[in-house]
Amino acid sequence: MNSGNHTEDLSDDEDGLSPAGGEKKRRLNSEQVKMLEKNFELGNKLEPDRKLHLAKLLGLPPRQIAIWFQNRRVRWKTKQLENDYQLLKRRIDAIKAENSTLQSQNQRLHDQVDVQRNFYVQRLHCNHATLLIS
């Protein structure tokens, strides 16, 4: 680790340069990451001309730029999936709460119907008994 320059260690670990490939792994500094993030916001697909322009501008190999974009797309998609999951979870929780309320209302209505039915049956028996007596 280079104790004199911490900005070299600040970055995404997504440079795409393999130590087995013979090249030293280069980390992006904060300015490079900011520039790549801004460019990613403009479009998450990287055309060859844009890749070469960014590589030249940032002083990085084009492959490192391409791999950074690829990894960033994966992180973006993962974040989208997490957001979608949270939205669906909130919707499901709301539907479950509504379902519980409806089940309670349904039970109350069934109870009311049973009370009315019992009252009607009782009245019918009373009327029937009165007719038999008279």
PDB file of N, CA and C in Angstrom, residues 14-15 21 23 30 51 67-68 74 77 89-90 95 110 112 128:
ATOM      1  N   GLU A  14     -12.721  -2.715  -9.603  1.00  0.00           N
ATOM      2  CA  GLU A  14     -13.211  -3.273 -10.854  1.00  0.00           C
ATOM      3  C   GLU A  14     -12.350  -2.858 -12.026  1.00  0.00           C
ATOM      4  N   ASP A  15     -11.106  -3.153 -11.965  1.00  0.00           N
ATOM      5  CA  ASP A  15     -10.270  -2.668 -13.040  1.00  0.00           C
ATOM      6  C   ASP A  15     -10.099  -3.672 -14.157  1.00  0.00           C
ATOM      7  N   GLY A  21      -2.310 -11.938 -15.447  1.00  0.00           N
ATOM      8  CA  GLY A  21      -2.074 -11.456 -16.798  1.00  0.00           C
ATOM      9  C   GLY A  21      -0.774 -10.690 -16.922  1.00  0.00           C
ATOM     10  N   GLU A  23      -0.006  -7.773 -15.631  1.00  0.00           N
ATOM     11  CA  GLU A  23      -0.085  -6.346 -15.365  1.00  0.00           C
ATOM     12  C   GLU A  23      -0.426  -6.115 -13.910  1.00  0.00           C
ATOM     13  N   SER A  30     -10.576   8.684  -6.929  1.00  0.00           N
ATOM     14  CA  SER A  30     -11.939   9.209  -6.753  1.00  0.00           C
ATOM     15  C   SER A  30     -12.403  10.032  -7.954  1.00  0.00           C
ATOM     16  N   LYS A  51     -15.827   4.392 -25.167  1.00  0.00           N
ATOM     17  CA  LYS A  51     -14.869   3.669 -24.328  1.00  0.00           C
ATOM     18  C   LYS A  51     -13.452   4.196 -24.568  1.00  0.00           C
ATOM     19  N   ILE A  67     -14.782  -3.121 -18.371  1.00  0.00           N
ATOM     20  CA  ILE A  67     -15.104  -3.983 -17.233  1.00  0.00           C
ATOM     21  C   ILE A  67     -15.745  -3.176 -16.112  1.00  0.00           C
ATOM     22  N   TRP A  68     -15.287  -1.939 -15.911  1.00  0.00           N
ATOM     23  CA  TRP A  68     -15.921  -1.092 -14.891  1.00  0.00           C
ATOM     24  C   TRP A  68     -17.406  -0.910 -15.225  1.00  0.00           C
ATOM     25  N   VAL A  74     -24.049  -4.480 -13.391  1.00  0.00           N
ATOM     26  CA  VAL A  74     -24.476  -5.553 -12.487  1.00  0.00           C
ATOM     27  C   VAL A  74     -24.926  -4.958 -11.159  1.00  0.00           C
ATOM     28  N   LYS A  77     -28.266  -3.215 -11.702  1.00  0.00           N
ATOM     29  CA  LYS A  77     -29.369  -4.175 -11.832  1.00  0.00           C
ATOM     30  C   LYS A  77     -29.712  -4.785 -10.471  1.00  0.00           C
ATOM     31  N   LYS A  89     -42.836  -6.064  -1.702  1.00  0.00           N
ATOM     32  CA  LYS A  89     -43.053  -6.445  -0.304  1.00  0.00           C
ATOM     33  C   LYS A  89     -44.048  -5.489   0.356  1.00  0.00           C
ATOM     34  N   ARG A  90     -43.891  -4.187   0.108  1.00  0.00           N
ATOM     35  CA  ARG A  90     -44.842  -3.216   0.673  1.00  0.00           C
ATOM     36  C   ARG A  90     -46.248  -3.463   0.138  1.00  0.00           C
ATOM     37  N   ILE A  95     -51.722  -5.613   0.951  1.00  0.00           N
ATOM     38  CA  ILE A  95     -52.782  -6.546   0.529  1.00  0.00           C
ATOM     39  C   ILE A  95     -53.121  -7.507   1.671  1.00  0.00           C
ATOM     40  N   HIS A 110     -71.235 -12.652   8.677  1.00  0.00           N
ATOM     41  CA  HIS A 110     -71.744 -14.017   8.876  1.00  0.00           C
ATOM     42  C   HIS A 110     -72.397 -14.148  10.253  1.00  0.00           C
ATOM     43  N   GLN A 112     -73.783 -11.746  11.963  1.00  0.00           N
ATOM     44  CA  GLN A 112     -75.064 -11.023  11.916  1.00  0.00           C
ATOM     45  C   GLN A 112     -76.137 -11.857  11.214  1.00  0.00           C
ATOM     46  N   HIS A 128     -95.744 -20.641  15.005  1.00  0.00           N
ATOM     47  CA  HIS A 128     -96.276 -21.969  14.741  1.00  0.00           C
ATOM     48  C   HIS A 128     -96.937 -22.536  15.999  1.00  0.00           C
TER      49      HIS A 128
END
